[in-house]
C-alpha positions as YAML, in Angstrom:
chain: A
units: angstrom
residues:
- id: 1
  name: MET
  ca: [32.93, 111.94, 128.94]
- id: 2
  name: ASN
  ca: [30.74, 114.95, 129.71]
- id: 3
  name: ASP
  ca: [29.09, 116.86, 126.90]
- id: 4
  name: TYR
  ca: [29.28, 120.47, 128.02]
- id: 5
  name: PHE
  ca: [27.49, 121.69, 124.89]
- id: 6
  name: THR
  ca: [24.33, 119.90, 125.99]
- id: 7
  name: ILE
  ca: [24.80, 120.01, 129.74]
- id: 8
  name: HIS
  ca: [21.88, 119.41, 132.06]
- id: 9
  name: LEU
  ca: [22.42, 119.73, 135.80]
- id: 10
  name: GLU
  ca: [19.97, 118.82, 138.52]
- id: 11
  name: ASP
  ca: [18.25, 121.66, 140.39]
- id: 12
  name: ASP
  ca: [20.29, 121.00, 143.56]
- id: 13
  name: GLN
  ca: [23.51, 121.31, 141.59]
- id: 14
  name: ILE
  ca: [22.39, 124.57, 140.02]
- id: 15
  name: ARG
  ca: [21.26, 126.01, 143.37]
- id: 16
  name: ALA
  ca: [24.80, 125.44, 144.65]
- id: 17
  name: ILE
  ca: [26.17, 127.85, 142.03]
- id: 18
  name: SER
  ca: [26.33, 131.50, 143.05]
- id: 19
  name: SER
  ca: [24.45, 134.17, 141.12]
- id: 20
  name: ILE
  ca: [27.80, 135.51, 139.97]
- id: 21
  name: GLY
  ca: [28.71, 132.03, 138.71]
- id: 22
  name: LEU
  ca: [25.43, 131.80, 136.80]
- id: 23
  name: ALA
  ca: [26.03, 135.28, 135.37]
- id: 24
  name: HIS
  ca: [29.55, 134.32, 134.33]
- id: 25
  name: LEU
  ca: [28.17, 131.41, 132.33]
- id: 26
  name: GLY
  ca: [25.17, 133.39, 131.10]
- id: 27
  name: ASP
  ca: [27.49, 136.11, 129.79]
- id: 28
  name: ALA
  ca: [29.09, 133.52, 127.51]
- id: 29
  name: VAL
  ca: [25.68, 132.15, 126.47]
- id: 30
  name: TYR
  ca: [24.47, 135.66, 125.58]
- id: 31
  name: GLU
  ca: [27.70, 136.45, 123.71]
- id: 32
  name: LEU
  ca: [27.35, 133.25, 121.67]
- id: 33
  name: LEU
  ca: [23.71, 134.04, 120.90]
- id: 34
  name: VAL
  ca: [24.59, 137.56, 119.76]
- id: 35
  name: ARG
  ca: [27.50, 136.41, 117.61]
- id: 36
  name: SER
  ca: [25.35, 133.67, 116.06]
- id: 37
  name: TRP
  ca: [22.56, 136.18, 115.42]
- id: 38
  name: LEU
  ca: [24.97, 138.61, 113.75]
- id: 39
  name: CYS
  ca: [26.36, 135.89, 111.48]
- id: 40
  name: ALA
  ca: [22.91, 134.55, 110.62]
- id: 41
  name: HIS
  ca: [21.70, 138.04, 109.68]
- id: 42
  name: GLY
  ca: [24.59, 138.87, 107.37]
- id: 43
  name: ARG
  ca: [26.30, 141.25, 109.73]
- id: 44
  name: ALA
  ca: [29.48, 139.20, 110.00]
- id: 45
  name: THR
  ca: [31.65, 141.41, 107.86]
- id: 46
  name: GLY
  ca: [34.97, 143.00, 108.72]
- id: 47
  name: LYS
  ca: [35.63, 145.07, 111.79]
- id: 48
  name: GLY
  ca: [31.98, 146.09, 111.96]
- id: 49
  name: LEU
  ca: [31.22, 142.65, 113.39]
- id: 50
  name: HIS
  ca: [33.12, 143.32, 116.58]
- id: 51
  name: ARG
  ca: [31.55, 146.76, 116.99]
- id: 52
  name: ALA
  ca: [28.06, 145.33, 116.41]
- id: 53
  name: ALA
  ca: [28.66, 142.60, 118.98]
- id: 54
  name: VAL
  ca: [29.98, 145.09, 121.55]
- id: 55
  name: GLU
  ca: [26.94, 147.30, 120.98]
- id: 56
  name: LEU
  ca: [24.58, 144.40, 121.67]
- id: 57
  name: VAL
  ca: [26.37, 142.98, 124.71]
- id: 58
  name: ARG
  ca: [27.03, 146.19, 126.63]
- id: 59
  name: ALA
  ca: [25.19, 146.50, 129.94]
- id: 60
  name: SER
  ca: [22.71, 149.14, 128.81]
- id: 61
  name: ALA
  ca: [21.68, 147.04, 125.80]
- id: 62
  name: GLN
  ca: [21.29, 143.94, 127.95]
- id: 63
  name: ALA
  ca: [19.28, 145.92, 130.52]
- id: 64
  name: ALA
  ca: [16.88, 147.13, 127.82]
- id: 65
  name: ARG
  ca: [16.47, 143.59, 126.51]
- id: 66
  name: ALA
  ca: [15.89, 142.27, 130.01]
- id: 67
  name: GLU
  ca: [13.02, 144.73, 130.44]
- id: 68
  name: LYS
  ca: [11.42, 143.35, 127.26]
- id: 69
  name: ILE
  ca: [11.28, 139.79, 128.57]
- id: 70
  name: LEU
  ca: [10.34, 140.42, 132.21]
- id: 71
  name: PRO
  ca: [6.59, 140.10, 131.55]
- id: 72
  name: LEU
  ca: [7.20, 136.72, 129.90]
- id: 73
  name: LEU
  ca: [9.10, 135.12, 132.78]
- id: 74
  name: SER
  ca: [7.62, 132.39, 134.94]
- id: 75
  name: GLU
  ca: [7.70, 132.83, 138.72]
- id: 76
  name: GLU
  ca: [10.72, 130.54, 138.94]
- id: 77
  name: GLU
  ca: [12.56, 132.41, 136.16]
- id: 78
  name: LEU
  ca: [11.72, 135.74, 137.77]
- id: 79
  name: ALA
  ca: [13.12, 134.50, 141.09]
- id: 80
  name: VAL
  ca: [16.39, 133.59, 139.35]
- id: 81
  name: TYR
  ca: [16.45, 136.98, 137.61]
- id: 82
  name: LYS
  ca: [15.93, 138.79, 140.93]
- id: 83
  name: ARG
  ca: [18.60, 136.67, 142.60]
- id: 84
  name: GLY
  ca: [21.02, 137.73, 139.86]
- id: 85
  name: ARG
  ca: [19.99, 141.37, 140.10]
- id: 86
  name: ASN
  ca: [20.62, 141.31, 143.84]
- id: 87
  name: ALA
  ca: [24.03, 139.67, 143.52]
- id: 88
  name: HIS
  ca: [26.83, 141.43, 145.35]
- id: 89
  name: VAL
  ca: [28.92, 142.83, 142.50]
- id: 90
  name: HIS
  ca: [32.22, 144.42, 143.44]
- id: 91
  name: THR
  ca: [33.02, 146.40, 140.33]
- id: 92
  name: ILE
  ca: [30.81, 148.19, 137.84]
- id: 93
  name: PRO
  ca: [32.35, 149.24, 134.52]
- id: 94
  name: HIS
  ca: [32.77, 152.99, 134.09]
- id: 95
  name: ASN
  ca: [30.57, 153.00, 130.99]
- id: 96
  name: ALA
  ca: [27.56, 151.41, 132.74]
- id: 97
  name: SER
  ca: [25.11, 152.68, 135.30]
- id: 98
  name: ARG
  ca: [24.69, 150.59, 138.44]
- id: 99
  name: SER
  ca: [21.05, 149.93, 137.53]
- id: 100
  name: ASP
  ca: [21.87, 148.75, 133.99]
- id: 101
  name: TYR
  ca: [24.75, 146.62, 135.22]
- id: 102
  name: LEU
  ca: [22.57, 144.86, 137.79]
- id: 103
  name: LYS
  ca: [19.85, 144.21, 135.19]
- id: 104
  name: ALA
  ca: [22.48, 142.85, 132.80]
- id: 105
  name: THR
  ca: [23.84, 140.61, 135.56]
- id: 106
  name: ALA
  ca: [20.29, 139.43, 136.27]
- id: 107
  name: LEU
  ca: [19.73, 138.60, 132.60]
- id: 108
  name: GLU
  ca: [23.03, 136.74, 132.42]
- id: 109
  name: SER
  ca: [22.16, 134.80, 135.59]
- id: 110
  name: LEU
  ca: [18.86, 133.77, 134.05]
- id: 111
  name: LEU
  ca: [20.53, 132.66, 130.82]
- id: 112
  name: GLY
  ca: [23.16, 130.70, 132.76]
- id: 113
  name: TRP
  ca: [20.46, 129.02, 134.83]
- id: 114
  name: LEU
  ca: [18.41, 128.09, 131.78]
- id: 115
  name: TYR
  ca: [21.50, 126.78, 130.01]
- id: 116
  name: LEU
  ca: [22.46, 124.54, 132.93]
- id: 117
  name: ARG
  ca: [18.90, 123.19, 133.03]
- id: 118
  name: GLY
  ca: [19.21, 122.28, 129.35]
- id: 119
  name: GLU
  ca: [16.42, 124.67, 128.37]
- id: 120
  name: LYS
  ca: [17.77, 125.77, 125.01]
- id: 121
  name: GLY
  ca: [14.28, 126.18, 123.59]
- id: 122
  name: ARG
  ca: [13.35, 128.65, 126.30]
- id: 123
  name: ILE
  ca: [16.61, 130.54, 125.81]
- id: 124
  name: ASN
  ca: [15.87, 130.82, 122.08]
- id: 125
  name: GLU
  ca: [12.30, 131.93, 122.77]
- id: 126
  name: LEU
  ca: [13.44, 134.72, 125.10]
- id: 127
  name: PHE
  ca: [16.33, 135.73, 122.84]
- id: 128
  name: ALA
  ca: [13.96, 136.04, 119.87]
- id: 129
  name: VAL
  ca: [11.86, 138.51, 121.87]
- id: 130
  name: MET
  ca: [14.99, 140.40, 122.91]
- id: 131
  name: MET
  ca: [16.06, 140.76, 119.29]
- id: 132
  name: GLU
  ca: [12.67, 141.66, 117.73]
- id: 133
  name: GLU
  ca: [13.56, 145.31, 117.06]
- id: 134
  name: GLU
  ca: [16.96, 144.35, 115.66]
- id: 135
  name: GLN
  ca: [15.26, 141.78, 113.42]
- id: 136
  name: ASP
  ca: [12.92, 144.43, 112.06]
- id: 137
  name: ALA
  ca: [15.91, 146.64, 111.23]
- id: 138
  name: THR
  ca: [17.52, 144.00, 109.00]
...
């Protein structure tokens, strides 16, 4: 039986996944991180929880967080980020700029890639930097 909570794919397997596929997975990873962060910081109350999560996962918020971690990325991580940013997206939500949406897609691609490599520690390290300002506000 496969354990998809602690998955680790080989580099060749990951390279076979499109940037959009990585972003699809990375979107779920980011959503789980945000929801976990909200619960851990006492923000998991009532309908405000959903609004707080939406605020943190919207494209403009992800784009801003991506900018914060860019200087910390290795060459390999940066290449994955750029591959995600250059992905051919067909539809951009009406509430997001093209630039923000592509940065958000890039961030999600990076998170998906790291997840499939089993690099949870690195994901946590980057997420902590992304959430520094939010942490200070609590």
